PDB file of C-alpha atoms and ligand atoms in Angstrom:
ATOM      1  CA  UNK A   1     -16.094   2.549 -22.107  1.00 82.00           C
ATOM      2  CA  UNK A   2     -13.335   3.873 -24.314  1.00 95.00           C
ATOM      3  CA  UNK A   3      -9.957   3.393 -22.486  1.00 97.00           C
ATOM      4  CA  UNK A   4      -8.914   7.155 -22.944  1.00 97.00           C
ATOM      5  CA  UNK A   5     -12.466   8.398 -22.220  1.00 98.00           C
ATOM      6  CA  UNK A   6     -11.881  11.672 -19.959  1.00 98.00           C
ATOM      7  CA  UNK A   7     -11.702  10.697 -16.557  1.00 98.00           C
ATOM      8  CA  UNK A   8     -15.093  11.779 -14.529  1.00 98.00           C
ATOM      9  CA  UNK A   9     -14.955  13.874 -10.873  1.00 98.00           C
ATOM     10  CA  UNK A  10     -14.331  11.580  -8.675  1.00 98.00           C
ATOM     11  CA  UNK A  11     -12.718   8.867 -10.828  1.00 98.00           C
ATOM     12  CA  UNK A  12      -9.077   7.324 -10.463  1.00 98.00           C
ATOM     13  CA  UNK A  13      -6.791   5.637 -13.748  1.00 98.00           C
ATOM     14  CA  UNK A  14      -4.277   3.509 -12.523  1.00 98.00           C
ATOM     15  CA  UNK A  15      -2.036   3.919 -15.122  1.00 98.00           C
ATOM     16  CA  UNK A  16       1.593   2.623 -16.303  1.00 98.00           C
ATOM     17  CA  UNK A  17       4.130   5.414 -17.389  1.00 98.00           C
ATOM     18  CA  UNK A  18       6.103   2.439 -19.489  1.00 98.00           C
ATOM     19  CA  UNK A  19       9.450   2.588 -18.515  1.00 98.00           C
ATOM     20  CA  UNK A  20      10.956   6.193 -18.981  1.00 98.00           C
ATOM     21  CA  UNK A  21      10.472   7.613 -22.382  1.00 98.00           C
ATOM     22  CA  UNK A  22       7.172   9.385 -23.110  1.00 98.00           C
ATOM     23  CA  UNK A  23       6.886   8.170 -26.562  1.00 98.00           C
ATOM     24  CA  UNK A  24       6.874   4.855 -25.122  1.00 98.00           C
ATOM     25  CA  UNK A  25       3.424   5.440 -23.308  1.00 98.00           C
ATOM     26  CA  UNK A  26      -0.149   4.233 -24.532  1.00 98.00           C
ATOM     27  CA  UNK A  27      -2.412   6.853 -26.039  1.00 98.00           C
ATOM     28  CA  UNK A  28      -4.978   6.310 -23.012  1.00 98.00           C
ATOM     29  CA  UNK A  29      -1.666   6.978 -20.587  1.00 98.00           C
ATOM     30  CA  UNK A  30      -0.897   9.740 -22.314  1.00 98.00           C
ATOM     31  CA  UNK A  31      -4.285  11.509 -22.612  1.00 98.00           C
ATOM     32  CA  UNK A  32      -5.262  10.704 -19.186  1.00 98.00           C
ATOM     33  CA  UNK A  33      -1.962  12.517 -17.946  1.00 98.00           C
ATOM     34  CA  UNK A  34      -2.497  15.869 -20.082  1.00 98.00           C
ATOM     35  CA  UNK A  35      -6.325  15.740 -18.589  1.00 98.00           C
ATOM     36  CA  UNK A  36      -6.704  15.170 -14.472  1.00 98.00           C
ATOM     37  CA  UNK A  37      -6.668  17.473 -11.532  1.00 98.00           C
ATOM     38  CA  UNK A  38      -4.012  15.291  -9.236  1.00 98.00           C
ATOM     39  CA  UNK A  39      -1.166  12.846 -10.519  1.00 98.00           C
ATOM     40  CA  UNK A  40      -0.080  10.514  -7.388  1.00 97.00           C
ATOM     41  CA  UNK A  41       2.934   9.407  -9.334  1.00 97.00           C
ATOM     42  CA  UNK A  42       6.258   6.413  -7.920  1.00 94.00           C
ATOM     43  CA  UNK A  43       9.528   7.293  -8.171  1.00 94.00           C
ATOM     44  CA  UNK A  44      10.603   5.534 -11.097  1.00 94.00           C
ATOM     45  CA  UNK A  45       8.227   8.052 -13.604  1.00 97.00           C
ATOM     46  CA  UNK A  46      10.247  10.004 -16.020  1.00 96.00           C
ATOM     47  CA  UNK A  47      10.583  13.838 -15.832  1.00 96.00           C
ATOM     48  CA  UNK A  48       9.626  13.548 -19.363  1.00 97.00           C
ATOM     49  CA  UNK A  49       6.378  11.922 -18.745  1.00 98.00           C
ATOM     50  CA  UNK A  50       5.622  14.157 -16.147  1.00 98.00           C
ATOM     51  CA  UNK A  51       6.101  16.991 -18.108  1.00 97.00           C
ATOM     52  CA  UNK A  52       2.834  16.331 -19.966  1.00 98.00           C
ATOM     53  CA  UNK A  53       0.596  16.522 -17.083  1.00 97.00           C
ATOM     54  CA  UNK A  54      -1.606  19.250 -17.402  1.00 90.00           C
ATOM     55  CA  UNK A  55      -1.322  22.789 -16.498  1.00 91.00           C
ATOM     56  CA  UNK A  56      -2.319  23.101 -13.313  1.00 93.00           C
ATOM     57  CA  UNK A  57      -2.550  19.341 -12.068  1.00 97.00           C
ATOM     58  CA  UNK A  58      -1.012  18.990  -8.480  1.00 97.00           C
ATOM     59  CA  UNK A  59       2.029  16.293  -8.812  1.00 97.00           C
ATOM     60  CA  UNK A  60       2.334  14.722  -5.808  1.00 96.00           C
ATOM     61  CA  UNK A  61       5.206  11.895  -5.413  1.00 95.00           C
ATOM     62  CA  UNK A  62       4.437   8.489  -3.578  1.00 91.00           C
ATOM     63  CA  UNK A  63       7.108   6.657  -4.705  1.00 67.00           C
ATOM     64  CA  UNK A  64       9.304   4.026  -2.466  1.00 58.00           C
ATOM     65  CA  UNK A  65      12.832   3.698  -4.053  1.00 58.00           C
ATOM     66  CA  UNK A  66      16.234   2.137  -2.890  1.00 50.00           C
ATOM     67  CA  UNK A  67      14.733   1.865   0.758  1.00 53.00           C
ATOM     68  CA  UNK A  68      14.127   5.156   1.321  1.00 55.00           C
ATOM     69  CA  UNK A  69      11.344   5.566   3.448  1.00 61.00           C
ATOM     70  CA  UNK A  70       8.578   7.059   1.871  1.00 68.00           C
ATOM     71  CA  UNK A  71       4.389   7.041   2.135  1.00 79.00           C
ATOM     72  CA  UNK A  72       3.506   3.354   3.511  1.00 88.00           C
ATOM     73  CA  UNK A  73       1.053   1.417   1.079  1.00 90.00           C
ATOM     74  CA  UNK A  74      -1.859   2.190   3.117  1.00 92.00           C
ATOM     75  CA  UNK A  75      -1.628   5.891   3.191  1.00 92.00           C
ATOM     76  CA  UNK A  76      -1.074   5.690  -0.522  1.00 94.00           C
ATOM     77  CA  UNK A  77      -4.604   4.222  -0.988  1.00 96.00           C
ATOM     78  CA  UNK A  78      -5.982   6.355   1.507  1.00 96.00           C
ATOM     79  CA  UNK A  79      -4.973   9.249  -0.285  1.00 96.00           C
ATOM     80  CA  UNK A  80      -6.365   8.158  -3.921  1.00 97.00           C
ATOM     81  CA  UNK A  81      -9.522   7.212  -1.942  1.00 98.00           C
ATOM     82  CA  UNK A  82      -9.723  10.488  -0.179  1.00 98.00           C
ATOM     83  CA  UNK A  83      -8.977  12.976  -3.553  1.00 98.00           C
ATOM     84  CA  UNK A  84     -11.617  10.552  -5.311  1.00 98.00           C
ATOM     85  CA  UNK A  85     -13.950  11.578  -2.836  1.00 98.00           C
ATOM     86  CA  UNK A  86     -13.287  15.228  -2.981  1.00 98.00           C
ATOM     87  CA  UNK A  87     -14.514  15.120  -6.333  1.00 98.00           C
ATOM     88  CA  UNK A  88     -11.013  15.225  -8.241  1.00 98.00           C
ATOM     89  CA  UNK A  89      -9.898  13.186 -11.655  1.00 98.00           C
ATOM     90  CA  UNK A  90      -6.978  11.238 -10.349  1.00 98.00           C
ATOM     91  CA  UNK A  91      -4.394   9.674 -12.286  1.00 98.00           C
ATOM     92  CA  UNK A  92      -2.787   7.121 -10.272  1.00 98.00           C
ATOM     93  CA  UNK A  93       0.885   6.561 -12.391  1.00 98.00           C
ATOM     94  CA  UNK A  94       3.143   3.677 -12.284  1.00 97.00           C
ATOM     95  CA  UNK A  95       6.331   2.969 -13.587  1.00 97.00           C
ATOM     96  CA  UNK A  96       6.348   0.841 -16.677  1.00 98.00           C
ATOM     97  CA  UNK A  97       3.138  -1.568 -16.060  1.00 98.00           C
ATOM     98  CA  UNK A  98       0.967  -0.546 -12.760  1.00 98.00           C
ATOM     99  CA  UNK A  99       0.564  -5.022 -11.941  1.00 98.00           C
ATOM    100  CA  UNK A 100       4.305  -6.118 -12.756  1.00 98.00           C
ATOM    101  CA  UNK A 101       5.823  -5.782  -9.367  1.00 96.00           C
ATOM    102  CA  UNK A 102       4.399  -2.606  -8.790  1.00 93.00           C
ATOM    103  CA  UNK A 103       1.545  -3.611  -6.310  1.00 93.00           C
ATOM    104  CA  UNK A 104      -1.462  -2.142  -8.493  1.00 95.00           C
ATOM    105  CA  UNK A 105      -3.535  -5.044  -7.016  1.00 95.00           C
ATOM    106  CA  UNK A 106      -3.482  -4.015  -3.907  1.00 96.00           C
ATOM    107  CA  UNK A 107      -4.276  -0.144  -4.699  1.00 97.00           C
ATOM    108  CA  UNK A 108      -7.010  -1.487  -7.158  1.00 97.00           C
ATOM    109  CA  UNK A 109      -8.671  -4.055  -4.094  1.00 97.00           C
ATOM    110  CA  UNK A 110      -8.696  -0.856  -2.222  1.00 97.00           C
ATOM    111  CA  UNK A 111     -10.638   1.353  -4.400  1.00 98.00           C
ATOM    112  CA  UNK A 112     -13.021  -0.970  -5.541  1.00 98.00           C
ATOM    113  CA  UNK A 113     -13.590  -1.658  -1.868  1.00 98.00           C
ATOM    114  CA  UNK A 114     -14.180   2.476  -1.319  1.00 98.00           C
ATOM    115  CA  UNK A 115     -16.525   1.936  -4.015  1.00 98.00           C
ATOM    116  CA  UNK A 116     -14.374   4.814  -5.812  1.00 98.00           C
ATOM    117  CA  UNK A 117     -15.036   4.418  -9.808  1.00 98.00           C
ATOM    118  CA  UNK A 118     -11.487   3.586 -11.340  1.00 98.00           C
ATOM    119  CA  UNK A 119      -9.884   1.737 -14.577  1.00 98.00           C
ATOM    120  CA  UNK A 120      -6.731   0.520 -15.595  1.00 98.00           C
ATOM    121  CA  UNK A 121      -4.108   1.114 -18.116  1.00 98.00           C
ATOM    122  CA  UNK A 122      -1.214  -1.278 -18.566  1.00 98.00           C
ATOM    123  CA  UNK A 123       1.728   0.058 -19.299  1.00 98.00           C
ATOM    124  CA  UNK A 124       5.018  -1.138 -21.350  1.00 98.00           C
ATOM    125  CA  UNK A 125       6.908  -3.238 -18.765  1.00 98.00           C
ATOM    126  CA  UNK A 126      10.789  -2.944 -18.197  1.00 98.00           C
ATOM    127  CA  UNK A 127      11.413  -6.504 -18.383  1.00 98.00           C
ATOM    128  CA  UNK A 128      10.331  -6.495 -21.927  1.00 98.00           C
ATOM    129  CA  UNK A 129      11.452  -2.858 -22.959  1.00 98.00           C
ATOM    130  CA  UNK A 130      15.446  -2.880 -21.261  1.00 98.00           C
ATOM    131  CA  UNK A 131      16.338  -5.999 -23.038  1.00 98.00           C
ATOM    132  CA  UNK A 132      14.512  -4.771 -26.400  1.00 98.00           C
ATOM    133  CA  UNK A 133      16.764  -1.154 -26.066  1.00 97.00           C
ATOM    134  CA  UNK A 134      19.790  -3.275 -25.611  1.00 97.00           C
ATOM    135  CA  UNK A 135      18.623  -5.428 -28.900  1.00 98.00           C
ATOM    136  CA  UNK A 136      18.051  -8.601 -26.874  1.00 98.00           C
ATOM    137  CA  UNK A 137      14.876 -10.553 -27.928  1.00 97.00           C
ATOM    138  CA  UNK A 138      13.292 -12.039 -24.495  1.00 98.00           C
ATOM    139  CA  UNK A 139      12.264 -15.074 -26.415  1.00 97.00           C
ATOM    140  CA  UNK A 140      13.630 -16.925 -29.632  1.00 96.00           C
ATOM    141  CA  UNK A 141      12.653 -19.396 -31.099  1.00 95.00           C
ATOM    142  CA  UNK A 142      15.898 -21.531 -31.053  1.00 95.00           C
ATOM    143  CA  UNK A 143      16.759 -20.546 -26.787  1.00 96.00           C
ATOM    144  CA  UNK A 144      12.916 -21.105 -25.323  1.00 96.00           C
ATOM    145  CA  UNK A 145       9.260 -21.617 -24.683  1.00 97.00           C
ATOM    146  CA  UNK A 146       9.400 -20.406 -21.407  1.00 97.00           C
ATOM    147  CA  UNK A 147      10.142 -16.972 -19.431  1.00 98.00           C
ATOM    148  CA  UNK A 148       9.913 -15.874 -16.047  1.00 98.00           C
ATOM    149  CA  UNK A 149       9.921 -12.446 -14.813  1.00 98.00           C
ATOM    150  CA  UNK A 150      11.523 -12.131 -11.072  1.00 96.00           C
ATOM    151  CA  UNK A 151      11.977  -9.926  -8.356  1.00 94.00           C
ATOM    152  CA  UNK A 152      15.796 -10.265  -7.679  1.00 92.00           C
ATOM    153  CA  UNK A 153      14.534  -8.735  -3.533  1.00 83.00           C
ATOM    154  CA  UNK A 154      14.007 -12.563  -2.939  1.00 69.00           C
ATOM    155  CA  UNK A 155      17.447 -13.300  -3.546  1.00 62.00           C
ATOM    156  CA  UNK A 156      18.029 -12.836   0.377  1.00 62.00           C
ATOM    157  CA  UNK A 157      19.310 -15.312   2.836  1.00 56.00           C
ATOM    158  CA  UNK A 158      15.581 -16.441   3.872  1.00 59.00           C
ATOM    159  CA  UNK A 159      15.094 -16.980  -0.488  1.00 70.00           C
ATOM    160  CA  UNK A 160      11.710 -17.980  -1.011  1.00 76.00           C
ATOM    161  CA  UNK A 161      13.374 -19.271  -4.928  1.00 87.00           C
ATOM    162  CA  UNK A 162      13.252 -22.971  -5.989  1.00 92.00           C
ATOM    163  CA  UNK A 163      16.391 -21.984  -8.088  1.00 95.00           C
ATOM    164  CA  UNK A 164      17.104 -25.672  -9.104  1.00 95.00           C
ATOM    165  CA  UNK A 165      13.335 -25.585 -10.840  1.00 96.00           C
ATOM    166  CA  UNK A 166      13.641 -22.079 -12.158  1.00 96.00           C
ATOM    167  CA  UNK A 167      17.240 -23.175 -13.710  1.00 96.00           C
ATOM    168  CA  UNK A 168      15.136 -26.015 -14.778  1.00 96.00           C
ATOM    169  CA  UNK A 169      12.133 -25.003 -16.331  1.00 97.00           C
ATOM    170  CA  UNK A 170      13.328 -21.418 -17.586  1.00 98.00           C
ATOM    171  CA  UNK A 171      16.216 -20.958 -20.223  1.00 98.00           C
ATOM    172  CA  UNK A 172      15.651 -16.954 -20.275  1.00 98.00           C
ATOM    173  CA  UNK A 173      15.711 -15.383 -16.491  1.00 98.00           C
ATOM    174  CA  UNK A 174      14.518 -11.792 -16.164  1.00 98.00           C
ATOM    175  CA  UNK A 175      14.736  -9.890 -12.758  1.00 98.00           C
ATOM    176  CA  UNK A 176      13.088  -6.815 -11.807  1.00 97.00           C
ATOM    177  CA  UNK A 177      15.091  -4.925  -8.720  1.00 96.00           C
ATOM    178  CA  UNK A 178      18.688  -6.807  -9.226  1.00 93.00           C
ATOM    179  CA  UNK A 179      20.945  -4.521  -8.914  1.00 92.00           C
ATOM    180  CA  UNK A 180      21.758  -4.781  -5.584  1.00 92.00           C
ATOM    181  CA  UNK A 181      21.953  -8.276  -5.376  1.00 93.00           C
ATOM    182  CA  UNK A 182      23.038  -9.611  -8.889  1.00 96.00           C
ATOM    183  CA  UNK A 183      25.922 -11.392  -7.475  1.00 96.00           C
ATOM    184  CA  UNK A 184      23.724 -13.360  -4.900  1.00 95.00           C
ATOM    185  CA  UNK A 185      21.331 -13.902  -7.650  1.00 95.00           C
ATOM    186  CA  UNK A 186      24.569 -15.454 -10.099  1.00 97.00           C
ATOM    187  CA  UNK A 187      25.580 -17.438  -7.130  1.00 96.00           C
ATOM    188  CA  UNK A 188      22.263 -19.055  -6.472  1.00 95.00           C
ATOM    189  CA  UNK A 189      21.832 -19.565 -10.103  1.00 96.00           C
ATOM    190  CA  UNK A 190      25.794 -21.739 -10.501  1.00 97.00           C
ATOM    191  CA  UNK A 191      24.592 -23.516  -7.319  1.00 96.00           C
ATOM    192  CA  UNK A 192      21.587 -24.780  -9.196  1.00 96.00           C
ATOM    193  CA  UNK A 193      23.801 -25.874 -12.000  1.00 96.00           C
ATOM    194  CA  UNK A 194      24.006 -22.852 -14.510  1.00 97.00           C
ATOM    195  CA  UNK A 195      26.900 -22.718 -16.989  1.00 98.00           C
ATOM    196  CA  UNK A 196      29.455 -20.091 -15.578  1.00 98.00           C
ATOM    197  CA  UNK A 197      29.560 -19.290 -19.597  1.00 98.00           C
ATOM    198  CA  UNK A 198      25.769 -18.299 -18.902  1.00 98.00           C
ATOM    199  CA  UNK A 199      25.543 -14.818 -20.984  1.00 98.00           C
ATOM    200  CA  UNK A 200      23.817 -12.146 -18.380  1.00 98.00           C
ATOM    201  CA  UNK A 201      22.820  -8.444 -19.848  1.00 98.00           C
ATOM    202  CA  UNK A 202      22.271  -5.445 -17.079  1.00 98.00           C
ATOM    203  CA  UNK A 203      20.429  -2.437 -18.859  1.00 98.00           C
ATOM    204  CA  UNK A 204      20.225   0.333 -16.120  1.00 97.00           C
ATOM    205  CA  UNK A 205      17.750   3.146 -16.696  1.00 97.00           C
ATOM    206  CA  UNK A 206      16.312   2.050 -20.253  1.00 97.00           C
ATOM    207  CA  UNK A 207      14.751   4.186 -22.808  1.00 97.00           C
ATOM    208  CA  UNK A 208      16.308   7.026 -20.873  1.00 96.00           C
ATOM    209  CA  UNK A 209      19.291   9.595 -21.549  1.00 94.00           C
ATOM    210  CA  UNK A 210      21.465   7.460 -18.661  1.00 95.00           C
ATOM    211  CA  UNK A 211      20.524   3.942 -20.266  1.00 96.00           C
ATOM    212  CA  UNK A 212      23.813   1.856 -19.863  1.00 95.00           C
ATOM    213  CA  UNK A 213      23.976  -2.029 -20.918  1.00 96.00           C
ATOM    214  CA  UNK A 214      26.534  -4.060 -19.401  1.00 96.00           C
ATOM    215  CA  UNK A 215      27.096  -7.393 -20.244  1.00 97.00           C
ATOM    216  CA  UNK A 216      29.262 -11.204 -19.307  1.00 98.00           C
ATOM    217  CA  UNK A 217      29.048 -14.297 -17.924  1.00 98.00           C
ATOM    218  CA  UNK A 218      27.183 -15.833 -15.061  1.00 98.00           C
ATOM    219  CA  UNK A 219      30.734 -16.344 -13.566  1.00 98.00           C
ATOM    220  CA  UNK A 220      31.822 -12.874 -13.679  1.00 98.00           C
ATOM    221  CA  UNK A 221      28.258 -11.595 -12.418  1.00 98.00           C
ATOM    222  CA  UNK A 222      28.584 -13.733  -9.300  1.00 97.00           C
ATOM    223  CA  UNK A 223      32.170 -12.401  -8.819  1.00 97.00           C
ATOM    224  CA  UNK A 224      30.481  -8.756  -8.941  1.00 97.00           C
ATOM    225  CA  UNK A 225      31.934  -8.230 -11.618  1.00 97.00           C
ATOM    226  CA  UNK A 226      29.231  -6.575 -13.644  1.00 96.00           C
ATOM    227  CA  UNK A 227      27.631  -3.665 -12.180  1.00 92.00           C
ATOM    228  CA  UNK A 228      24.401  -0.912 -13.025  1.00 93.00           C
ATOM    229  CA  UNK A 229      22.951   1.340 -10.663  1.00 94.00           C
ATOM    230  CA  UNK A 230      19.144   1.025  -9.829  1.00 95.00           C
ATOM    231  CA  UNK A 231      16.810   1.404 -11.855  1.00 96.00           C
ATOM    232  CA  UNK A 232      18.344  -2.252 -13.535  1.00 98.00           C
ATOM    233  CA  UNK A 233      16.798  -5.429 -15.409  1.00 98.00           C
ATOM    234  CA  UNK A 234      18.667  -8.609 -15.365  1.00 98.00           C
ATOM    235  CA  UNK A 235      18.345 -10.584 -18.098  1.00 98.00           C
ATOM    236  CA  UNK A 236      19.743 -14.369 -17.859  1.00 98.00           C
ATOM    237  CA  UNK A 237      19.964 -16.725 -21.093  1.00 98.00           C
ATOM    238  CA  UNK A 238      21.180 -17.511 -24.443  1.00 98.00           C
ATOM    239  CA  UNK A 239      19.044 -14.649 -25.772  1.00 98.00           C
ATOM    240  CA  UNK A 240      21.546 -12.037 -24.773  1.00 98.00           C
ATOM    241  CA  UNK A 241      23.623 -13.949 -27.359  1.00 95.00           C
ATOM    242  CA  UNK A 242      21.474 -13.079 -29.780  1.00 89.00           C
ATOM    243  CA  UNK A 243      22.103  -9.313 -29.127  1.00 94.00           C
ATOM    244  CA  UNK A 244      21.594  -7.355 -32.456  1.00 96.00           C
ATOM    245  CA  UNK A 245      22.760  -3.838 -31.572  1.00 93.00           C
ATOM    246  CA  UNK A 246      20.826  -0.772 -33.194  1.00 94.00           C
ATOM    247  CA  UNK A 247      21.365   2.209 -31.519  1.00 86.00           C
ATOM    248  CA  UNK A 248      24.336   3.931 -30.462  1.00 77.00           C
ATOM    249  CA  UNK A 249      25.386   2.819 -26.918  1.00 62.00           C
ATOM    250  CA  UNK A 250      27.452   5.400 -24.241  1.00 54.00           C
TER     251      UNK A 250
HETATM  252  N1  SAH B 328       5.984  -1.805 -12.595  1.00 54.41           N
HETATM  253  C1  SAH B 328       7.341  -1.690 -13.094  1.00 54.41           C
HETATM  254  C2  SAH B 328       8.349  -2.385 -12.193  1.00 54.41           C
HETATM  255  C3  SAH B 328       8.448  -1.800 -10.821  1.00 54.41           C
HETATM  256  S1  SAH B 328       9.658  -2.562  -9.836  1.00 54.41           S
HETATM  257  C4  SAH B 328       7.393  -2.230 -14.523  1.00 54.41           C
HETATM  258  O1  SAH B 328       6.447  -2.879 -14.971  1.00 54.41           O
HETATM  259  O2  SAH B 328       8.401  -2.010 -15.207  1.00 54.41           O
HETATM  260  C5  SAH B 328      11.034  -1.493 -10.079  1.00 54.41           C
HETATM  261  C6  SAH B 328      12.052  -2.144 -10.975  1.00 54.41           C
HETATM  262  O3  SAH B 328      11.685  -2.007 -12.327  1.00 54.41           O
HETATM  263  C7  SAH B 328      13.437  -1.531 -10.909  1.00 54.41           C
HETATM  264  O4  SAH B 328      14.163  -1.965  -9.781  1.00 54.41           O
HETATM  265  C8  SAH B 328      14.032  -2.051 -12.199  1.00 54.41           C
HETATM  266  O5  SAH B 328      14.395  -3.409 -12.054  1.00 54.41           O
HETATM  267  C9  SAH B 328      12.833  -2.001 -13.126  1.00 54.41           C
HETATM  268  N2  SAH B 328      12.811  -0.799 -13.973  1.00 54.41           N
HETATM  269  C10 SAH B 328      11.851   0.131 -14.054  1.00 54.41           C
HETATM  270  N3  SAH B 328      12.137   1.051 -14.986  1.00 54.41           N
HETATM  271  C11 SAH B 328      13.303   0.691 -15.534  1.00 54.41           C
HETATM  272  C12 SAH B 328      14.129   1.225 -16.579  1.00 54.41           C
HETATM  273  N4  SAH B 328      13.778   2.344 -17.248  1.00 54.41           N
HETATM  274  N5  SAH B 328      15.270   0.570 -16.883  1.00 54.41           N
HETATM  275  C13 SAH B 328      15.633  -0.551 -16.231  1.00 54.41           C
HETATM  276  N6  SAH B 328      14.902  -1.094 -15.241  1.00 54.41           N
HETATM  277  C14 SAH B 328      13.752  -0.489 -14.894  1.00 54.41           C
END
């Protein structure tokens, strides 16, 4: 089956938007979205995105963000199961890749268990695309092998982080859903025995009109001292050293 195939009655995409700007989404994404009855869309998709669904497609918005409440998980599968059934072509869209922190699994587990016909198309994550807006390669050849890809909600009281081993085993640190708690996240990150001259980048809103990069030190980020408003990647490492800047900043 071609990837961008039109969708059949009765069939659902689970698709990722990529993280704001439309040309940034997958020729698949972007046909699928100018062709389907009903777009169950999160919070984080771009107005620009959803400006190419099709005439006459009913947008409805699912999307949990900052701890607003919003539809619960299960009511969100319910609902793709139940317009599958009615016979509509559902796109199901995700901010930047539907399985990187976005729980796609779980919609996915669902359908397949409604027997509802679906496929999926990734989508260009934020972890990779914020730090490659603010010029910052995610890996380099001279800073490391390794690189892990967080969610900065575990940096709570009850953490369920080894950070010793993640200090250990990962020279480039990138966290999903930091903002809020970047200086806990620094903190936990000295106490493992992190350089306070530890560079740290904060890219709020990427590929957007409102991106803003922010950078310093490890010290300065656990003193709150460096600041973005959600939507926000982390990134932790010598690679933000290696910043090359190539496009004009606000
Ligand atoms: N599935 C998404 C992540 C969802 S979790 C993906 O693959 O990108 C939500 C988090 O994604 C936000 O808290 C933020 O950390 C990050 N995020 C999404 N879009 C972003 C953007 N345009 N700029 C910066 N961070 C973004």
């Amino acid at each position: 089956m071609r990837l961008d195939a039109p969708l059949r009655a009765g069939e659902v995409a689970l698709v990722g938007a990529g993280p704001g700007a439309a040309a940034l989404l997958t020729l698949a994404a972007a046909s699928l979205i100018s062709d389907c009855d009903v777009i169950v869309h999160d919070a984080l998709v771009s107005d620009e995105v959803l400006a190419m669904a099709a005439t006459g497609a009913e947008l409805i918005p699912a999307g949990k963000r900052g701890g607003r409440p919003s539809a619960s998980q299960a009511d969100i599968c319910d609902m793709l199961i139940e317009q599958a059934k009615a016979g509509k072509r559902v796109v199901r869209l995700k901010g930047g890749d539907p399985f990187v922190f976005g729980r796609g699994g779980e919609e996915v587990r669902a359908l397949a268990q409604a027997g509802i016909r679906f496929r999926i198309i990734p989508g260009i994550t934020a972890g990779v695309a914020a730090p490659a807006m603010a010029g910052i390669p995610v890996t380099d050849r001279s800073v490391n092998a390794t690189l892990a890809f967080l969610t900065g909600h575990e940096a709570s009281d009850e953490s369920r982080m080894d950070w010793q081993a993640l200090a250990k085993a990962f020279p480039v640190l990138v966290f999903y859903m930091a903002a809020r708690n970047l200086p806990r996240i620094a903190s936990c990150l000295l106490g493992a025995g992190l350089d306070v001259q530890t560079p740290v980048a904060i890219i709020h809103a990427a590929t957007t009109e409102h991106e803003q990069t922010n950078t310093g030190t490890l010290q300065q980020a656990a003193a709150g001292a460096l600041e973005a408003e959600s939507p926000a990647i982390v990134i932790i490492g010598d690679v933000v050293t290696s910043r090359t800047i190539w496009r004009d900043e606000t």
